[in-house]
Coordinates of C-alpha atoms in Angstrom, one line a residue:
M1 CA 114.9 99.9 173.8
A2 CA 115.4 96.4 175.4
A3 CA 116.1 96.3 179.1
V4 CA 119.8 95.7 180.0
S5 CA 120.5 93.0 182.6
H6 CA 122.5 94.1 185.6
D7 CA 123.3 90.5 186.8
L8 CA 127.0 90.4 186.0
D9 CA 127.4 86.7 186.9
A10 CA 124.6 85.8 184.5
A11 CA 126.1 88.0 181.8
V12 CA 129.5 86.4 182.1
A13 CA 127.9 83.0 182.2
A14 CA 126.0 83.8 179.0
V15 CA 129.3 84.7 177.3
V16 CA 130.7 81.4 178.5
A17 CA 127.7 79.5 177.2
N18 CA 127.0 81.4 174.0
G19 CA 130.1 83.3 172.9
P20 CA 130.8 87.0 172.9
Q21 CA 128.1 89.5 173.5
Q22 CA 128.0 93.3 173.9
P23 CA 129.5 94.6 177.1
V24 CA 126.9 94.7 179.9
P25 CA 127.0 97.5 182.5
A26 CA 126.9 96.2 186.0
P27 CA 127.3 97.3 189.6
T28 CA 130.4 96.3 191.6
P29 CA 129.9 92.6 192.5
T30 CA 130.5 91.2 196.0
P31 CA 133.3 88.7 196.2
V32 CA 132.3 85.3 197.5
P33 CA 134.0 84.4 200.8
V34 CA 136.1 81.2 200.8
P35 CA 134.3 78.6 202.9
T36 CA 135.7 77.7 206.2
P37 CA 137.6 74.4 206.0
G38 CA 136.1 71.4 207.8
T39 CA 137.9 68.6 209.5
V40 CA 140.9 67.3 207.5
P41 CA 140.7 63.5 207.3
A42 CA 143.3 62.0 209.6
D43 CA 145.2 60.1 206.9
L44 CA 145.5 63.2 204.8
A45 CA 146.5 65.3 207.8
Q46 CA 149.4 62.9 208.4
M47 CA 150.5 63.1 204.8
V48 CA 150.4 66.9 205.0
Q49 CA 152.6 67.0 208.1
E50 CA 155.1 64.6 206.7
A51 CA 155.3 66.4 203.4
L52 CA 155.8 69.8 205.0
L53 CA 158.5 68.4 207.3
S54 CA 160.2 67.0 204.2
E55 CA 160.0 70.3 202.4
S56 CA 161.5 72.2 205.3
T57 CA 164.4 69.7 205.7
D58 CA 165.3 67.6 202.7
G59 CA 163.8 70.2 200.5
W60 CA 165.7 73.1 201.9
D61 CA 168.4 74.9 199.9
A62 CA 170.5 77.1 202.1
S63 CA 172.1 78.8 199.0
A64 CA 168.8 80.0 197.5
N65 CA 167.8 83.6 197.4
N66 CA 171.5 84.8 197.6
G67 CA 172.2 82.7 200.7
K68 CA 169.0 83.5 202.6
G69 CA 167.6 80.1 201.8
G70 CA 164.5 78.7 200.2
V71 CA 162.9 75.5 199.0
K72 CA 164.3 73.3 196.3
V73 CA 162.4 72.6 193.0
N74 CA 162.7 68.9 193.7
W75 CA 164.6 66.3 195.7
W76 CA 165.1 62.5 195.5
L77 CA 162.9 60.1 197.5
D78 CA 166.0 58.2 198.6
G79 CA 167.7 61.4 199.7
H80 CA 170.7 61.3 197.4
T81 CA 172.1 64.5 196.0
P82 CA 172.3 66.7 193.9
S83 CA 168.7 67.2 193.1
Q84 CA 167.4 66.3 189.6
N85 CA 166.7 70.0 189.1
T86 CA 169.2 72.3 190.9
G87 CA 167.4 75.5 189.9
H88 CA 165.2 77.6 192.2
D89 CA 161.6 78.8 191.9
A90 CA 160.9 81.7 194.3
G91 CA 157.2 81.2 193.8
E92 CA 157.4 78.0 195.8
D93 CA 158.9 79.9 198.7
L94 CA 155.8 82.0 198.7
R95 CA 153.5 78.9 198.6
D96 CA 155.6 77.2 201.3
L97 CA 154.9 80.0 203.8
Q98 CA 151.2 80.0 202.7
V99 CA 150.8 76.3 203.4
L100 CA 152.8 76.4 206.6
T101 CA 150.7 79.3 207.9
L102 CA 147.4 77.6 207.0
Y103 CA 148.6 74.4 208.7
K104 CA 149.5 76.2 211.9
G105 CA 146.2 77.9 211.9
M106 CA 144.4 74.6 211.6
F107 CA 146.6 72.6 214.0
P108 CA 147.9 75.2 216.5
A109 CA 148.9 72.6 219.0
D110 CA 151.4 71.0 216.6
T111 CA 154.8 72.7 217.1
S112 CA 156.7 70.5 214.6
L113 CA 156.7 73.1 211.9
D114 CA 157.2 76.2 214.0
A115 CA 160.9 76.4 213.1
A116 CA 160.1 76.1 209.4
I117 CA 157.7 79.0 209.6
A118 CA 160.3 81.1 211.5
K119 CA 162.9 80.2 208.9
M120 CA 160.7 81.0 205.8
E121 CA 158.7 84.0 206.9
P122 CA 161.5 86.7 206.9
I123 CA 162.7 85.5 203.6
D124 CA 159.2 85.8 202.0
V125 CA 158.6 89.2 203.7
S126 CA 161.8 90.5 202.0
L127 CA 161.0 89.0 198.7
F128 CA 157.3 89.7 198.3
Q129 CA 155.5 91.7 201.0
A130 CA 156.3 95.2 199.5
N131 CA 155.9 94.6 195.8
G132 CA 154.0 91.4 195.3
Y133 CA 154.9 88.8 192.7
D134 CA 154.3 88.8 189.0
K135 CA 152.6 85.4 188.7
S136 CA 148.9 85.3 187.9
W137 CA 148.2 82.8 190.7
S138 CA 150.0 84.8 193.4
W139 CA 147.2 87.1 194.6
P140 CA 145.3 84.4 196.5
S141 CA 148.5 83.5 198.2
F142 CA 148.9 87.1 199.4
T143 CA 145.3 87.3 200.7
D144 CA 145.7 84.0 202.5
L145 CA 148.7 85.5 204.3
G146 CA 146.9 88.7 205.0
W147 CA 149.3 90.6 202.7
W148 CA 146.6 92.7 201.0
S149 CA 149.0 95.5 200.1
A150 CA 151.2 93.0 198.2
A151 CA 148.1 91.8 196.2
Q152 CA 147.1 95.4 195.6
H153 CA 150.6 96.4 194.4
I154 CA 150.8 93.5 191.8
C155 CA 147.2 94.1 190.6
K156 CA 148.0 97.8 190.0
F157 CA 151.0 96.7 188.0
W158 CA 148.8 94.2 185.9
M159 CA 146.3 97.0 185.4
S160 CA 149.0 99.3 184.0
Q161 CA 149.9 96.7 181.4
I162 CA 146.4 96.5 179.9
D163 CA 145.9 97.7 176.3
A164 CA 142.9 100.0 177.0
K165 CA 141.6 99.7 173.4
V166 CA 141.4 95.9 173.7
G167 CA 140.9 95.3 177.4
V168 CA 143.7 92.8 177.9
A169 CA 147.5 93.0 178.1
H170 CA 149.3 91.4 175.2
G171 CA 152.7 91.4 173.5
S172 CA 155.6 89.1 172.7
L173 CA 155.7 85.9 174.7
V174 CA 157.5 82.6 174.7
E175 CA 155.2 79.7 173.8
S176 CA 156.2 77.5 176.8
T177 CA 159.0 76.8 179.3
A178 CA 160.4 74.1 177.1
A179 CA 163.9 74.5 175.8
G180 CA 164.0 76.3 172.4
A181 CA 160.3 77.2 172.6
A182 CA 159.1 79.6 169.9
T183 CA 158.5 83.3 170.6
I184 CA 155.1 84.6 169.5
P185 CA 155.3 88.3 168.4
D186 CA 151.9 89.3 169.8
G187 CA 149.5 87.5 172.0
Y188 CA 148.6 86.5 175.5
R189 CA 148.4 83.4 177.7
V190 CA 144.8 82.8 178.4
D191 CA 145.0 81.3 181.9
A192 CA 147.3 84.1 183.1
A193 CA 145.0 86.8 181.7
A194 CA 141.9 85.2 183.2
Q195 CA 143.5 84.8 186.6
K196 CA 144.8 88.3 186.6
A197 CA 141.4 89.6 185.6
C198 CA 139.9 87.8 188.6
G199 CA 142.6 89.3 190.8
L200 CA 141.7 92.8 189.7
I201 CA 138.0 92.1 190.5
A202 CA 138.6 90.5 193.9
I203 CA 141.3 92.9 195.1
G204 CA 139.6 95.9 193.5
N205 CA 136.5 95.0 195.5
H206 CA 138.5 94.7 198.7
F207 CA 139.9 98.2 198.3
N208 CA 136.7 99.8 196.8
D209 CA 138.7 100.5 193.7
A210 CA 136.0 100.8 191.0
A211 CA 138.5 101.4 188.2
M212 CA 140.4 98.2 189.0
V213 CA 137.2 96.2 189.2
A214 CA 136.0 97.6 185.9
A215 CA 139.3 96.8 184.2
G216 CA 139.1 93.2 185.6
E217 CA 135.5 92.8 184.4
K218 CA 136.4 94.0 180.9
M219 CA 139.5 91.8 180.7
L220 CA 137.6 88.7 181.8
Q221 CA 134.9 89.3 179.2
V222 CA 137.5 89.8 176.5
V223 CA 139.3 86.5 177.5
I224 CA 136.0 84.6 177.5
S225 CA 134.9 85.9 174.2
Q226 CA 138.3 85.2 172.5
A227 CA 139.4 82.0 174.1
F228 CA 136.6 80.0 175.6
V229 CA 135.8 77.0 173.3
T230 CA 132.1 76.3 173.8
K231 CA 132.2 72.8 172.2
Y232 CA 134.4 71.5 175.0
G233 CA 133.5 74.0 177.8
M234 CA 137.2 75.0 178.4
F235 CA 139.7 77.6 177.6
A236 CA 142.3 77.4 174.9
R237 CA 145.9 78.4 175.9
I238 CA 147.2 81.2 173.7
V239 CA 145.4 83.9 171.7
A240 CA 147.5 85.8 169.0
T241 CA 146.9 89.3 167.7
P242 CA 144.0 90.1 170.0
A243 CA 143.9 93.8 169.0
S244 CA 143.5 93.3 165.3
S245 CA 142.3 89.7 164.4
P246 CA 142.2 87.6 167.6
K247 CA 143.0 84.0 166.8
I248 CA 143.6 80.9 169.0
I249 CA 147.0 79.5 168.1
D250 CA 147.4 77.1 171.0
F251 CA 144.4 74.8 171.6
Q252 CA 145.9 73.0 174.6
A253 CA 143.6 72.7 177.6
K254 CA 146.0 71.7 180.4
M255 CA 143.8 70.4 183.2
G256 CA 145.9 72.0 186.0
E257 CA 145.7 75.4 184.4
Q258 CA 141.9 75.0 183.8
G259 CA 141.5 74.2 187.5
Q260 CA 143.5 77.2 188.6
T261 CA 141.4 79.5 186.4
A262 CA 138.1 78.0 187.7
W263 CA 139.4 78.6 191.3
T264 CA 140.2 82.3 190.6
L265 CA 136.8 82.7 188.9
A266 CA 135.1 81.4 192.1
L267 CA 137.2 83.7 194.3
A268 CA 136.2 86.7 192.2
G269 CA 132.5 85.8 192.6
K270 CA 132.0 84.4 189.1
L271 CA 130.3 81.2 190.3
D272 CA 128.4 80.6 187.1
A273 CA 131.5 80.9 185.0
A274 CA 133.5 78.7 187.4
K275 CA 130.8 76.1 187.3
A276 CA 130.6 76.2 183.5
L277 CA 134.4 75.6 183.3
L278 CA 134.3 72.8 186.0
D279 CA 131.4 71.1 184.2
G280 CA 133.4 71.2 180.9
M281 CA 136.4 69.6 182.7
K282 CA 134.2 66.9 184.3
A283 CA 132.6 66.1 180.9
S284 CA 135.9 66.1 179.1
A285 CA 137.6 62.9 177.9
A286 CA 140.6 64.1 180.0
H287 CA 138.6 63.2 183.1
D288 CA 139.8 59.7 184.1
T289 CA 136.7 57.9 185.3
V290 CA 138.6 54.7 185.9
H291 CA 141.4 55.8 188.2
G292 CA 140.1 59.3 189.1
G293 CA 141.5 62.7 188.5
F294 CA 142.5 64.2 185.2
F295 CA 144.9 63.4 182.4
F296 CA 147.4 66.1 181.4
K297 CA 145.5 67.8 178.7
Q298 CA 143.0 67.8 175.9
M299 CA 143.3 69.6 172.5
L300 CA 140.3 71.8 171.9
D301 CA 140.6 71.6 168.1
S302 CA 141.0 67.9 167.5
G303 CA 139.6 66.7 170.9
Q304 CA 142.7 64.5 171.4
V305 CA 143.6 63.7 175.0
S306 CA 147.1 63.1 176.3
T307 CA 146.5 60.0 178.5
N308 CA 150.1 58.9 179.3
Y309 CA 150.5 60.9 182.5
K310 CA 148.9 63.3 185.0
E311 CA 150.0 66.5 186.7
Q312 CA 148.3 65.4 189.9
G313 CA 149.5 68.3 192.1
R314 CA 148.5 71.0 189.7
C315 CA 145.1 69.4 189.3
M316 CA 144.4 69.5 193.1
T317 CA 143.1 73.1 192.8
I318 CA 140.1 71.4 191.3
A319 CA 139.2 70.2 194.8
R320 CA 139.2 73.7 196.0
V321 CA 136.7 74.8 193.3
A322 CA 134.6 71.8 194.0
K323 CA 134.4 72.8 197.7
I324 CA 133.1 76.2 196.9
L325 CA 130.6 74.9 194.4
G326 CA 129.4 72.2 196.7
D327 CA 130.5 69.3 194.5
T328 CA 131.7 67.0 197.3
G329 CA 131.9 64.0 195.0
L330 CA 134.5 65.7 192.8
R331 CA 136.3 67.0 195.9
D332 CA 136.5 63.6 197.4
E333 CA 137.7 62.1 194.1
M334 CA 140.6 64.6 194.1
F335 CA 141.4 63.8 197.7
D336 CA 141.7 60.2 196.7
T337 CA 144.2 61.2 194.0
A338 CA 146.3 62.7 196.8
R339 CA 146.1 59.5 198.7
K340 CA 147.1 57.3 195.8
S341 CA 150.0 59.4 194.6
F342 CA 151.6 60.1 198.0
Q343 CA 155.2 58.9 198.1
K344 CA 157.2 58.0 201.2
A345 CA 160.7 56.6 201.4
K346 CA 163.6 58.4 203.2
T347 CA 161.5 61.6 202.5
A348 CA 157.9 62.1 201.7
G349 CA 155.6 64.1 199.4
W350 CA 154.1 64.2 196.0
A351 CA 155.7 63.9 192.5
Y352 CA 155.2 66.3 189.6
E353 CA 154.2 63.7 187.0
V354 CA 152.5 60.3 187.7
N355 CA 151.1 57.5 185.6
P356 CA 147.3 57.2 185.2
D357 CA 147.2 54.9 188.2
F358 CA 149.3 57.4 190.2
T359 CA 152.5 55.4 190.3
L360 CA 155.7 57.2 189.5
Y361 CA 155.9 58.2 185.8
G362 CA 158.8 57.4 183.5
K363 CA 161.3 54.7 182.7
P364 CA 163.2 54.7 185.0
P365 CA 160.6 56.2 187.3
Q366 CA 160.9 59.9 188.2
A367 CA 161.7 59.1 191.8
W368 CA 161.7 62.7 193.1
I369 CA 159.1 64.9 194.7
T370 CA 158.6 68.6 194.1
S371 CA 157.9 71.6 196.2
E372 CA 155.1 72.7 193.8
S373 CA 153.3 69.4 194.1
I374 CA 153.6 69.4 197.9
N375 CA 152.3 72.9 198.2
L376 CA 149.4 72.5 195.8
N377 CA 148.3 69.2 197.5
V378 CA 148.6 70.7 200.9
L379 CA 146.7 73.9 199.9
A380 CA 143.8 71.7 198.5
I381 CA 143.7 69.4 201.5
L382 CA 143.7 72.1 204.1
T383 CA 141.2 74.4 202.3
A384 CA 138.8 72.0 200.7
A385 CA 138.2 69.6 203.7

């Protein structure tokens, strides 16, 4: 009988490189600690402070969360109202406290944002601390805040949703957030499944929960075997009917989603898998070697790349992965995209969509900044320096 490898990272990397294999038994892995940030470049530190002040003032919506308050989705650079998007995304309230707390920890002498922390913290405690938040990216936010019980709670919920016969949660889902998007009767979002699997591994390890770790390991292996497109070294977006005849039905590789998945792989200790994905992104035609950063997406069936705009903020997670993997060249390239795309008028921050050269996208230009782009830029700058 052939010897069975007990190197789980190597086993997962082999699946990434070569396609599905038989499940490999393995001991509980040790999660990789996030490296301690270095010194934030002075120009970026100034941008971070100005953006966070903007978010806590011009970006504040006193009516959000049933009158408790919260951050807006976006607001105009020239300060006029109402906002372009008058909705509310509670997830950005969570990220806002995360970045404010990280900033205070790195710049304790700066008191300019103390009021913003005092304003946001009780709101987020009431919203998230007990039960977590059902977004696949949320668990690292909770661990950054030290809210391990919130991360554990949501991971237990994700674990309860898994189809044990398949190893992954699946069911009816809406194809996208676009108006009128189609509903898929049975399938799963690949990025969400991979990020949740990594959460089960990392949080399970923290709490010595072997069952949670095992569920995460199996889920990750299923996602890799069903959705990783070896030709391009990246993940497709949606898999349908995973229990009977798994089939990729959405071949979009959105660069921001790929970066977030690579980040969670690294946090779960899957450095080989994270590097394989990051290498695929760097080699992709969606990597803009002229202006830097990454275009919106590449199709993993045709190879076609959408080059008309970039989601600069969402791609900043790539800098965080690069930091962990020691790729300072890519980290610095992503930092430069933050410099080039920073907007400052009456208020300051980063836009959601930008042209390839990082000017404001659209005709007329989308002259608003978003809480999501601010939070993701700040997270990357503070943790990848």
